Structure formats: C-alpha cells, structure tokens
Amino acid sequence: MSDKRNRFETLAVHGGEPRPGADGSVVFPIYQGTVFEADPAGAGGDVPYIRLGTNPSQRHLQRRLAALEGAEAAVATGSGMAAITTALHSALGAGDHLIAAGAFYGGTGQFLAEHAERLGWAYDLVDPGDEDAWRRALRPDTKAFLTETITNPTIRVGDLVGAARFARAHGLTSIIDNTFATPVVFRPHTVGFDLVCHSATKALNGHSDIAAGVVTGSGELIGRVASVLRAYGCTLDPHAAFLLSRGLKTLALRVRQQNANALAVAEFLAGHDRIAHVRYPGLTGHPDHRRAAEWFDGFGSVLSFQPVGGAEAAESLVKSLRLAYAASSLGGVESLVTRPAADGHDASAPVATPGLSDDLVRFSAGIEATEDLIADFAQALAD
Ligand SMILES: *Cc1c(COP(=O)(O)O)cnc(C)c1O
C-alpha cells in the first residue's frame, strides 16, 4: 500500500514534466500565446492554436493529467461540466441511448433533463449498484454508460468494477465522473473505464481559484472528445492550465490530509448524540464500506450527515461552525459545509435525488489540523 502511495506522490510532482525543463527551469513556464509558428511539441501535425488546446502550456498540463490517471491521453477543458458534456457528445449521437447509473451531480442531472431529448439522446437513470437494473435498461441502441465514483450528496459507492465490465461486455463507452475520489483514491482506468472525467475546479486544483476540467482515456477516444471540445470552444486558458499544473504537485499530500480529516470528523459525528445519521464510506457501518475498502486508497474528502432535530438543527449547525465556510463546492484546502437541499446549485437537478432530505448537511474536509475541525464541530453541537 505505501509503495503504491509513494509512487503516486512522485507522479504528482514529476509526471509529464519535461526533463530537462525549458532553459533548465524546474517550473514549466506559462505560454500565454494564442498561436505559434511551428508545432513546439513536434507531435501529430496539429496546428498550435489556443482554442485547439495545442498551446505548450495546455499540452504540458494534458501530459501531466494523463500521467496521474494512468491514461494514454488527456484533454483539459474550461470546466468540469465541459468535461462531462464533451465526453457524452463524443460517445452519443442522435438516436442513441445512455444508461446513467448514479445520483448525479446537479449540473449533470440538469444537462440530461434539459438537453438530452433535444439532442436526440434517450437515457435511463438507474441505481449504480444494481446490475439487474442496468440489464433491464439495456437497448439495442445503448451506446454509453455514465456513472460517478462516489455519488453526491448521498455518498454511495456503486459497483464500479461491475459497471466497467458490464459496459465492456455490451460494447458501451464507459464514462465515470471521478471528481469526488481523485486519482489519489481511485483510478478508474485500472478497472477498465474508457473515459474518466473530473471537475478540476475541485480537488485537482485544490485552491478554489479556477474553473477547469479534464477527460482522460485512450488516444483514440480522447481524439474524439477533443474534436467536440474544439468545435464548441470550451478549451482551458493557459494561465489556468499553469495554476492547475501547480495545484497537482501537492495533490497527494492534500487529498490524504482531507481523507484523514473526513474520516476523523465522520467518526466523531457518528459517536455524537446530537447526530442521527452519518454517510461516509470509511465508516464500517456504511452500506458500501466493503467496496470502498477493497478498491480505494482512502475514502474521500466528503461526508454527509443528518443532525437530530431536522432541517432547523441542520441550518443552525451550518451557521455555528467557525472554520468551515458555508459554501457549496468541495475539494479545496479550506473546509466547506452546505445543505444541498437548500442550496440552489445542488438542488437544481430536476431529477429528484433519492436520499436528499432537507436536514442533510454535506461537509467537504479541507487540510486544516484534524483537532481543530473536531473542536469546531464539538462547539457547534454544544450550542
Ligand atoms: C463540481 C462538479 C462538477 C462540475 O464541475 P464545474 O467545474 O463546476 O463545471 C461535476 N461533477 C462533480 C461531481 C462535481 O462536484
């Protein structure tokens, strides 16, 4: 286990970095230019132009992201939603059917509800842990299978290994949103997923200061994703690419501290008499604990819970915490706390999320000292 972790930490620092660096620089420079006379990477005959993602800073980031997910290729996008929507567009055409297995991030659910029909895509929403349901949903025109490593905000872990196998057996392109896990916790290509998407706005960048996304996969599949991305023009800006590449250097350290904090907070809350229910796959009582323990290295930075006393108690707890910001994102160095049902962002999905009650609180652990986070919860619950 520690051997595996060490290798990832090293990869986070060195993966995809040219040696020696330009002019001997340890840090890859920012190429802000929109256009170049020749292909500076000497690859593939692609025109070096900013919207095509072929500016040297964009190429550099894409090599680093591919290395971290253990993929042949990566394409960086202007946001996590651009990653998910371009991955879906690369796999689905008019008349095709999608099996969507998950509770789904609000933006993804909203995209399917508002745009799939107009694009001529049919889809069925199914339980990510129920292979019989996937089989019942399968149609002759099914082309893709979409799932999430850890569902939001219900914090379930579906049958990920089974999903990749199912998709492969039926000739479907398997797509997974790995935002909640990060490649520190789980690397979906190792179990056979075709396309891995991230909102790099979250833990990959980790500093809550850019919007970005990524899709990784084989050279052939990423070529198709890149072709959609270039046409729609949702490429990542080179300055954001530089910041994301810098954020990735500390990914392993940050995520391991976040995982440790999330586990400690989950255990503290599970033992507190003013908390009714905690959802975190690191707790042995979680319904998916065995899957997570077998497949994951750490259990992620996000947990959700329900205090005794319903929505009012939930609201008062969110207000009483002094360290965590009451904000709806996740994966940053600062802890964040939110009530998804009351928060327009997550509640925006017209698809009702099973298990999303108005007393549910979601906590995204930052990298603060564990003792300080626990002390903060203790004071907030004592009020
Ligand atoms: C935030 C998020 C997205 C969307 O990412 P943006 O960068 O906001 O576009 C997609 N999936 C998950 C799981 C997310 O948390």
CSV table of C-alpha atoms and ligand atoms in Angstrom, one decimal:
chain,number,residue,atom,x,y,z
A,1,MET,CA,0.0,0.0,0.0
A,2,SER,CA,2.7,2.5,1.0
A,3,ASP,CA,4.6,1.6,-2.1
A,4,LYS,CA,1.6,2.5,-4.2
A,5,ARG,CA,1.1,5.8,-2.4
A,6,ASN,CA,4.8,6.7,-2.8
A,7,ARG,CA,4.6,6.1,-6.5
A,8,PHE,CA,1.5,8.4,-6.8
A,9,GLU,CA,3.2,11.2,-4.8
A,10,THR,CA,6.2,11.0,-7.0
A,11,LEU,CA,4.0,11.0,-10.1
A,12,ALA,CA,2.1,14.1,-8.8
A,13,VAL,CA,5.4,16.0,-8.7
A,14,HIS,CA,7.1,14.6,-11.8
A,15,GLY,CA,4.5,13.0,-14.1
A,16,GLY,CA,4.5,14.6,-17.5
A,17,GLU,CA,7.3,17.1,-16.7
A,18,PRO,CA,9.9,17.5,-19.5
A,19,ARG,CA,13.5,16.8,-18.3
A,20,PRO,CA,15.5,19.0,-18.6
A,21,GLY,CA,13.0,21.8,-18.4
A,22,ALA,CA,13.0,24.7,-20.8
A,23,ASP,CA,16.1,26.8,-20.2
A,24,GLY,CA,16.8,24.5,-17.2
A,25,SER,CA,13.7,25.7,-15.5
A,26,VAL,CA,12.3,23.5,-12.7
A,27,VAL,CA,8.8,25.0,-13.3
A,28,PHE,CA,7.2,24.8,-16.7
A,29,PRO,CA,6.7,28.3,-17.9
A,30,ILE,CA,3.3,29.9,-18.9
A,31,TYR,CA,3.0,30.2,-22.6
A,32,GLN,CA,0.2,32.8,-22.9
A,33,GLY,CA,0.4,33.0,-26.7
A,34,THR,CA,-2.6,32.2,-28.9
A,35,VAL,CA,-0.7,31.0,-31.9
A,36,PHE,CA,2.8,29.6,-32.8
A,37,GLU,CA,4.8,29.3,-35.9
A,38,ALA,CA,5.6,25.6,-35.6
A,39,ASP,CA,4.3,22.7,-33.5
A,40,PRO,CA,6.5,23.2,-30.4
A,41,ALA,CA,5.9,19.7,-29.2
A,42,GLY,CA,6.8,18.3,-32.6
A,43,ALA,CA,3.7,16.0,-32.5
A,44,GLY,CA,1.0,15.0,-34.8
A,45,GLY,CA,0.8,17.9,-37.2
A,46,ASP,CA,-1.8,19.7,-35.0
A,47,VAL,CA,-1.9,23.5,-35.6
A,48,PRO,CA,-0.6,25.2,-32.5
A,49,TYR,CA,-3.6,27.4,-31.6
A,50,ILE,CA,-5.1,28.2,-28.2
A,51,ARG,CA,-8.7,27.0,-28.9
A,52,LEU,CA,-7.4,23.7,-30.1
A,53,GLY,CA,-5.6,23.0,-26.8
A,54,THR,CA,-2.2,22.9,-28.6
A,55,ASN,CA,-0.6,25.8,-26.9
A,56,PRO,CA,2.5,24.4,-25.0
A,57,SER,CA,1.1,25.2,-21.5
A,58,GLN,CA,-2.1,23.3,-22.4
A,59,ARG,CA,-0.1,20.3,-23.8
A,60,HIS,CA,2.1,20.2,-20.8
A,61,LEU,CA,-0.9,20.1,-18.4
A,62,GLN,CA,-2.6,17.4,-20.5
A,63,ARG,CA,0.5,15.2,-20.3
A,64,ARG,CA,0.5,15.7,-16.5
A,65,LEU,CA,-3.2,14.8,-16.2
A,66,ALA,CA,-2.8,11.7,-18.4
A,67,ALA,CA,0.1,10.5,-16.2
A,68,LEU,CA,-1.9,11.0,-13.0
A,69,GLU,CA,-4.9,8.9,-14.2
A,70,GLY,CA,-2.6,6.4,-15.9
A,71,ALA,CA,-4.1,7.1,-19.3
A,72,GLU,CA,-2.6,7.4,-22.8
A,73,ALA,CA,-4.1,10.9,-23.3
A,74,ALA,CA,-6.0,13.7,-21.7
A,75,VAL,CA,-7.8,16.8,-22.8
A,76,ALA,CA,-8.2,19.8,-20.5
A,77,THR,CA,-11.5,21.6,-20.5
A,78,GLY,CA,-12.8,25.0,-19.3
A,79,SER,CA,-14.9,23.4,-16.5
A,80,GLY,CA,-16.0,20.1,-15.1
A,81,MET,CA,-19.3,20.4,-17.0
A,82,ALA,CA,-17.4,20.9,-20.3
A,83,ALA,CA,-15.5,17.6,-19.5
A,84,ILE,CA,-18.7,15.7,-18.9
A,85,THR,CA,-20.8,17.1,-21.8
A,86,THR,CA,-18.0,16.8,-24.3
A,87,ALA,CA,-17.3,13.2,-23.2
A,88,LEU,CA,-21.0,12.4,-23.7
A,89,HIS,CA,-21.1,14.1,-27.1
A,90,SER,CA,-18.1,12.0,-28.2
A,91,ALA,CA,-20.0,8.8,-27.4
A,92,LEU,CA,-23.6,9.6,-28.3
A,93,GLY,CA,-25.3,10.7,-31.5
A,94,ALA,CA,-29.0,11.4,-32.3
A,95,GLY,CA,-31.0,8.2,-31.8
A,96,ASP,CA,-28.6,6.7,-29.2
A,97,HIS,CA,-29.4,5.6,-25.7
A,98,LEU,CA,-27.4,6.2,-22.4
A,99,ILE,CA,-27.5,4.3,-19.2
A,100,ALA,CA,-26.9,6.8,-16.4
A,101,ALA,CA,-26.1,5.0,-13.2
A,102,GLY,CA,-25.9,7.3,-10.2
A,103,ALA,CA,-27.5,10.0,-8.1
A,104,PHE,CA,-25.6,12.6,-10.3
A,105,TYR,CA,-24.1,15.9,-9.6
A,106,GLY,CA,-26.8,18.6,-10.0
A,107,GLY,CA,-25.3,20.1,-13.2
A,108,THR,CA,-25.1,16.6,-14.9
A,109,GLY,CA,-28.7,15.8,-14.0
A,110,GLN,CA,-29.8,19.1,-15.2
A,111,PHE,CA,-27.9,18.8,-18.5
A,112,LEU,CA,-29.6,15.4,-19.2
A,113,ALA,CA,-33.0,16.6,-18.2
A,114,GLU,CA,-32.9,19.8,-20.2
A,115,HIS,CA,-30.8,18.9,-23.3
A,116,ALA,CA,-30.7,15.1,-23.9
A,117,GLU,CA,-34.1,15.0,-25.7
A,118,ARG,CA,-33.3,18.0,-27.9
A,119,LEU,CA,-30.0,16.2,-28.9
A,120,GLY,CA,-31.9,13.0,-29.8
A,121,TRP,CA,-30.4,11.1,-26.9
A,122,ALA,CA,-32.6,8.8,-24.8
A,123,TYR,CA,-31.5,7.8,-21.3
A,124,ASP,CA,-32.5,5.8,-18.3
A,125,LEU,CA,-31.4,6.7,-14.7
A,126,VAL,CA,-30.6,3.5,-12.8
A,127,ASP,CA,-29.1,2.5,-9.4
A,128,PRO,CA,-25.3,2.4,-9.7
A,129,GLY,CA,-25.2,-0.8,-7.5
A,130,ASP,CA,-27.8,-2.8,-9.3
A,131,GLU,CA,-26.6,-4.8,-12.3
A,132,ASP,CA,-30.1,-6.2,-12.9
A,133,ALA,CA,-31.4,-2.7,-13.4
A,134,TRP,CA,-28.6,-2.0,-15.9
A,135,ARG,CA,-29.5,-5.1,-17.8
A,136,ARG,CA,-33.2,-4.2,-17.9
A,137,ALA,CA,-32.3,-0.7,-19.2
A,138,LEU,CA,-30.0,-2.1,-22.0
A,139,ARG,CA,-31.4,-1.5,-25.5
A,140,PRO,CA,-30.0,-2.3,-29.0
A,141,ASP,CA,-29.3,1.5,-29.4
A,142,THR,CA,-27.5,1.8,-26.0
A,143,LYS,CA,-24.0,3.3,-26.7
A,144,ALA,CA,-22.7,4.6,-23.4
A,145,PHE,CA,-22.7,4.0,-19.6
A,146,LEU,CA,-22.2,7.0,-17.3
A,147,THR,CA,-21.6,6.8,-13.5
A,148,GLU,CA,-19.8,8.5,-10.6
A,149,THR,CA,-17.2,7.1,-8.3
A,150,ILE,CA,-18.9,8.5,-5.2
A,151,THR,CA,-22.4,9.9,-5.5
A,152,ASN,CA,-23.2,13.4,-4.5
A,153,PRO,CA,-24.6,14.2,-1.9
A,154,THR,CA,-25.7,10.8,-0.9
A,155,ILE,CA,-22.1,9.4,-0.7
A,156,ARG,CA,-22.7,5.9,-2.2
A,157,VAL,CA,-20.2,3.8,-4.0
A,158,GLY,CA,-21.7,1.8,-6.8
A,159,ASP,CA,-20.5,-1.4,-8.3
A,160,LEU,CA,-17.6,0.3,-10.2
A,161,VAL,CA,-15.8,-2.8,-11.2
A,162,GLY,CA,-19.0,-4.5,-12.3
A,163,ALA,CA,-20.0,-1.3,-14.3
A,164,ALA,CA,-16.8,-1.2,-16.3
A,165,ARG,CA,-17.1,-5.0,-17.0
A,166,PHE,CA,-20.8,-4.6,-18.0
A,167,ALA,CA,-20.1,-1.7,-20.4
A,168,ARG,CA,-17.2,-3.6,-22.0
A,169,ALA,CA,-19.3,-6.8,-22.4
A,170,HIS,CA,-22.0,-4.8,-24.2
A,171,GLY,CA,-19.8,-2.6,-26.3
A,172,LEU,CA,-20.7,0.6,-24.5
A,173,THR,CA,-18.4,3.5,-23.9
A,174,SER,CA,-18.0,3.7,-20.1
A,175,ILE,CA,-17.7,7.2,-18.6
A,176,ILE,CA,-17.1,7.9,-15.0
A,177,ASP,CA,-17.1,11.2,-13.0
A,178,ASN,CA,-14.1,10.7,-10.7
A,179,THR,CA,-14.3,14.2,-9.1
A,180,PHE,CA,-15.2,13.1,-5.5
A,181,ALA,CA,-12.4,10.4,-5.4
A,182,THR,CA,-9.5,12.0,-7.3
A,183,PRO,CA,-6.8,9.6,-8.7
A,184,VAL,CA,-5.3,9.5,-5.2
A,185,VAL,CA,-8.3,7.5,-4.0
A,186,PHE,CA,-9.3,5.6,-7.2
A,187,ARG,CA,-8.0,5.3,-10.7
A,188,PRO,CA,-11.0,4.1,-12.9
A,189,HIS,CA,-8.8,3.2,-15.9
A,190,THR,CA,-7.2,0.4,-13.8
A,191,VAL,CA,-10.6,-1.4,-13.6
A,192,GLY,CA,-11.4,-0.8,-17.3
A,193,PHE,CA,-13.3,2.6,-17.6
A,194,ASP,CA,-12.9,4.1,-21.0
A,195,LEU,CA,-13.3,7.8,-20.2
A,196,VAL,CA,-12.6,9.5,-16.8
A,197,CYS,CA,-13.9,13.0,-16.2
A,198,HIS,CA,-13.1,15.4,-13.5
A,199,SER,CA,-14.2,18.8,-12.3
A,200,ALA,CA,-10.6,20.1,-11.7
A,201,THR,CA,-12.2,23.1,-10.2
A,202,LYS,CA,-12.4,20.9,-7.1
A,203,ALA,CA,-9.6,18.8,-5.6
A,204,LEU,CA,-7.3,18.5,-8.6
A,205,ASN,CA,-6.6,22.3,-8.4
A,206,GLY,CA,-7.5,22.3,-4.8
A,207,HIS,CA,-7.2,26.1,-4.1
A,208,SER,CA,-10.8,27.2,-5.1
A,209,ASP,CA,-9.4,29.8,-7.6
A,210,ILE,CA,-10.0,28.4,-11.2
A,211,ALA,CA,-12.7,26.6,-13.2
A,212,ALA,CA,-11.2,23.6,-15.1
A,213,GLY,CA,-12.0,20.0,-16.1
A,214,VAL,CA,-10.3,17.0,-17.7
A,215,VAL,CA,-11.2,13.9,-19.6
A,216,THR,CA,-8.6,11.1,-19.8
A,217,GLY,CA,-8.6,7.9,-21.9
A,218,SER,CA,-7.1,6.2,-24.9
A,219,GLY,CA,-5.5,8.3,-27.6
A,220,GLU,CA,-8.3,7.4,-30.0
A,221,LEU,CA,-11.2,8.2,-27.6
A,222,ILE,CA,-9.6,11.5,-26.4
A,223,GLY,CA,-9.1,12.4,-30.1
A,224,ARG,CA,-12.9,12.3,-30.4
A,225,VAL,CA,-13.5,14.2,-27.2
A,226,ALA,CA,-11.0,16.9,-28.3
A,227,SER,CA,-12.8,17.2,-31.7
A,228,VAL,CA,-16.1,18.0,-29.9
A,229,LEU,CA,-14.3,20.4,-27.5
A,230,ARG,CA,-12.6,22.3,-30.3
A,231,ALA,CA,-15.8,22.7,-32.1
A,232,TYR,CA,-17.7,24.0,-29.1
A,233,GLY,CA,-14.6,26.0,-28.0
A,234,CYS,CA,-14.6,25.1,-24.3
A,235,THR,CA,-10.8,24.8,-24.0
A,236,LEU,CA,-8.9,25.7,-20.8
A,237,ASP,CA,-7.0,29.0,-20.7
A,238,PRO,CA,-3.1,28.6,-20.5
A,239,HIS,CA,-2.9,30.7,-17.3
A,240,ALA,CA,-5.5,28.4,-15.6
A,241,ALA,CA,-3.5,25.4,-17.0
A,242,PHE,CA,-0.4,26.7,-15.3
A,243,LEU,CA,-2.3,27.1,-12.0
A,244,LEU,CA,-3.8,23.7,-12.3
A,245,SER,CA,-0.4,22.1,-13.0
A,246,ARG,CA,0.9,23.8,-9.9
A,247,GLY,CA,-2.0,22.6,-7.8
A,248,LEU,CA,-1.4,19.0,-9.0
A,249,LYS,CA,2.1,19.0,-7.4
A,250,THR,CA,0.5,18.8,-3.9
A,251,LEU,CA,-2.5,16.7,-4.8
A,252,ALA,CA,-1.4,13.5,-3.0
A,253,LEU,CA,-0.5,15.5,0.2
A,254,ARG,CA,-3.7,17.5,0.2
A,255,VAL,CA,-6.1,14.6,-0.5
A,256,ARG,CA,-4.5,12.4,2.1
A,257,GLN,CA,-4.9,15.1,4.8
A,258,GLN,CA,-8.5,15.7,3.6
A,259,ASN,CA,-9.3,12.0,3.7
A,260,ALA,CA,-7.9,11.8,7.3
A,261,ASN,CA,-9.9,14.8,8.3
A,262,ALA,CA,-13.1,13.5,6.7
A,263,LEU,CA,-12.7,10.1,8.4
A,264,ALA,CA,-12.0,11.7,11.8
A,265,VAL,CA,-15.0,14.1,11.5
A,266,ALA,CA,-17.2,11.2,10.4
A,267,GLU,CA,-16.2,9.1,13.4
A,268,PHE,CA,-16.7,12.0,15.8
A,269,LEU,CA,-20.1,12.7,14.4
A,270,ALA,CA,-21.2,9.1,14.3
A,271,GLY,CA,-20.5,8.9,18.1
A,272,HIS,CA,-22.2,12.2,18.9
A,273,ASP,CA,-25.7,12.0,20.5
A,274,ARG,CA,-27.0,15.1,18.5
A,275,ILE,CA,-26.2,13.4,15.2
A,276,ALA,CA,-28.8,11.0,13.8
A,277,HIS,CA,-27.0,9.6,10.8
A,278,VAL,CA,-23.6,9.9,9.1
A,279,ARG,CA,-22.8,8.9,5.5
A,280,TYR,CA,-19.1,8.2,4.8
A,281,PRO,CA,-17.7,5.1,3.1
A,282,GLY,CA,-14.8,5.0,5.6
A,283,LEU,CA,-17.3,4.1,8.4
A,284,THR,CA,-17.7,0.3,8.8
A,285,GLY,CA,-21.5,0.7,9.1
A,286,HIS,CA,-21.7,2.4,5.6
A,287,PRO,CA,-23.6,0.1,3.1
A,288,ASP,CA,-20.7,0.4,0.6
A,289,HIS,CA,-17.8,0.2,3.1
A,290,ARG,CA,-16.5,-3.1,1.8
A,291,ARG,CA,-16.4,-2.0,-1.8
A,292,ALA,CA,-14.6,1.2,-0.9
A,293,ALA,CA,-12.1,-0.6,1.4
A,294,GLU,CA,-11.3,-3.1,-1.4
A,295,TRP,CA,-11.0,-0.6,-4.3
A,296,PHE,CA,-10.0,2.7,-2.7
A,297,ASP,CA,-6.8,4.2,-1.1
A,298,GLY,CA,-8.6,6.4,1.5
A,299,PHE,CA,-12.3,7.2,1.5
A,300,GLY,CA,-12.6,10.7,0.0
A,301,SER,CA,-12.9,14.2,1.5
A,302,VAL,CA,-16.7,14.5,1.5
A,303,LEU,CA,-19.3,13.2,4.0
A,304,SER,CA,-22.9,14.0,4.7
A,305,PHE,CA,-24.9,13.7,7.9
A,306,GLN,CA,-28.3,14.5,9.5
A,307,PRO,CA,-28.4,16.1,12.9
A,308,VAL,CA,-31.1,15.3,15.4
A,309,GLY,CA,-33.8,18.0,15.1
A,310,GLY,CA,-34.4,18.1,11.4
A,311,ALA,CA,-33.8,21.0,8.9
A,312,GLU,CA,-33.7,23.6,11.7
A,313,ALA,CA,-30.9,21.8,13.6
A,314,ALA,CA,-29.1,21.4,10.3
A,315,GLU,CA,-29.3,25.1,9.5
A,316,SER,CA,-28.2,26.1,13.0
A,317,LEU,CA,-25.2,23.7,12.9
A,318,VAL,CA,-24.1,25.1,9.5
A,319,LYS,CA,-24.2,28.7,11.0
A,320,SER,CA,-22.4,27.7,14.2
A,321,LEU,CA,-19.3,26.2,12.6
A,322,ARG,CA,-16.5,28.8,12.7
A,323,LEU,CA,-13.8,27.2,10.4
A,324,ALA,CA,-15.8,25.7,7.5
A,325,TYR,CA,-17.2,28.2,5.1
A,326,ALA,CA,-20.9,27.8,4.3
A,327,ALA,CA,-20.3,27.3,0.6
A,328,SER,CA,-21.3,24.6,-1.9
A,329,SER,CA,-18.1,23.5,-3.7
A,330,LEU,CA,-15.7,20.8,-2.5
A,331,GLY,CA,-12.1,19.6,-2.6
A,332,GLY,CA,-10.4,22.8,-1.7
A,333,VAL,CA,-7.8,23.4,1.1
A,334,GLU,CA,-10.5,25.1,3.2
A,335,SER,CA,-13.3,23.0,4.7
A,336,LEU,CA,-16.8,23.8,3.3
A,337,VAL,CA,-20.2,23.0,4.7
A,338,THR,CA,-23.5,23.1,2.9
A,339,ARG,CA,-27.2,21.9,3.0
A,340,PRO,CA,-27.6,20.5,-0.5
A,341,ALA,CA,-31.4,20.6,-0.4
A,342,ALA,CA,-31.4,24.3,0.5
A,343,ASP,CA,-28.6,25.2,-1.9
A,344,GLY,CA,-29.6,26.2,-5.4
A,345,HIS,CA,-26.6,24.6,-7.0
A,346,ASP,CA,-27.1,21.0,-5.9
A,347,ALA,CA,-30.9,21.3,-5.8
A,348,SER,CA,-31.0,22.5,-9.4
A,349,ALA,CA,-31.4,19.0,-10.9
A,350,PRO,CA,-35.0,18.4,-11.9
A,351,VAL,CA,-34.3,14.7,-11.2
A,352,ALA,CA,-35.2,14.0,-7.6
A,353,THR,CA,-32.2,12.6,-5.8
A,354,PRO,CA,-33.0,9.6,-3.7
A,355,GLY,CA,-32.0,10.2,-0.1
A,356,LEU,CA,-31.7,14.0,-0.4
A,357,SER,CA,-33.6,15.3,2.6
A,358,ASP,CA,-33.7,18.9,3.8
A,359,ASP,CA,-31.9,18.0,7.0
A,360,LEU,CA,-28.9,16.6,5.1
A,361,VAL,CA,-25.6,18.5,5.7
A,362,ARG,CA,-22.6,18.0,3.4
A,363,PHE,CA,-19.1,18.6,4.7
A,364,SER,CA,-16.0,18.9,2.4
A,365,ALA,CA,-12.9,18.4,4.5
A,366,GLY,CA,-10.0,20.8,3.9
A,367,ILE,CA,-6.4,20.4,5.1
A,368,GLU,CA,-6.8,22.1,8.5
A,369,ALA,CA,-5.5,20.4,11.6
A,370,THR,CA,-7.8,17.5,12.4
A,371,GLU,CA,-8.1,18.5,16.1
A,372,ASP,CA,-9.2,22.0,15.2
A,373,LEU,CA,-12.0,20.7,12.9
A,374,ILE,CA,-13.2,18.3,15.6
A,375,ALA,CA,-13.1,21.0,18.2
A,376,ASP,CA,-15.2,23.2,15.9
A,377,PHE,CA,-17.9,20.6,15.5
A,378,ALA,CA,-17.8,20.0,19.3
A,379,GLN,CA,-18.5,23.7,20.0
A,380,ALA,CA,-21.1,24.0,17.2
A,381,LEU,CA,-23.0,20.9,18.5
A,382,ALA,CA,-22.8,22.1,22.2
A,383,ASP,CA,-24.6,25.5,21.4
B,1,LIG,C1,-18.4,20.5,-9.4
B,1,LIG,C2,-18.7,19.2,-10.1
B,1,LIG,C3,-18.9,19.1,-11.5
B,1,LIG,C4,-19.0,20.3,-12.4
B,1,LIG,O1,-17.8,20.9,-12.4
B,1,LIG,P1,-17.6,22.5,-12.8
B,1,LIG,O2,-16.1,22.7,-12.8
B,1,LIG,O3,-18.3,23.3,-11.8
B,1,LIG,O4,-18.2,22.6,-14.1
B,1,LIG,C5,-19.2,17.8,-12.0
B,1,LIG,N1,-19.2,16.7,-11.2
B,1,LIG,C6,-19.0,16.8,-9.9
B,1,LIG,C7,-19.0,15.5,-9.1
B,1,LIG,C8,-18.7,18.0,-9.3
B,1,LIG,O5,-18.5,18.0,-8.0
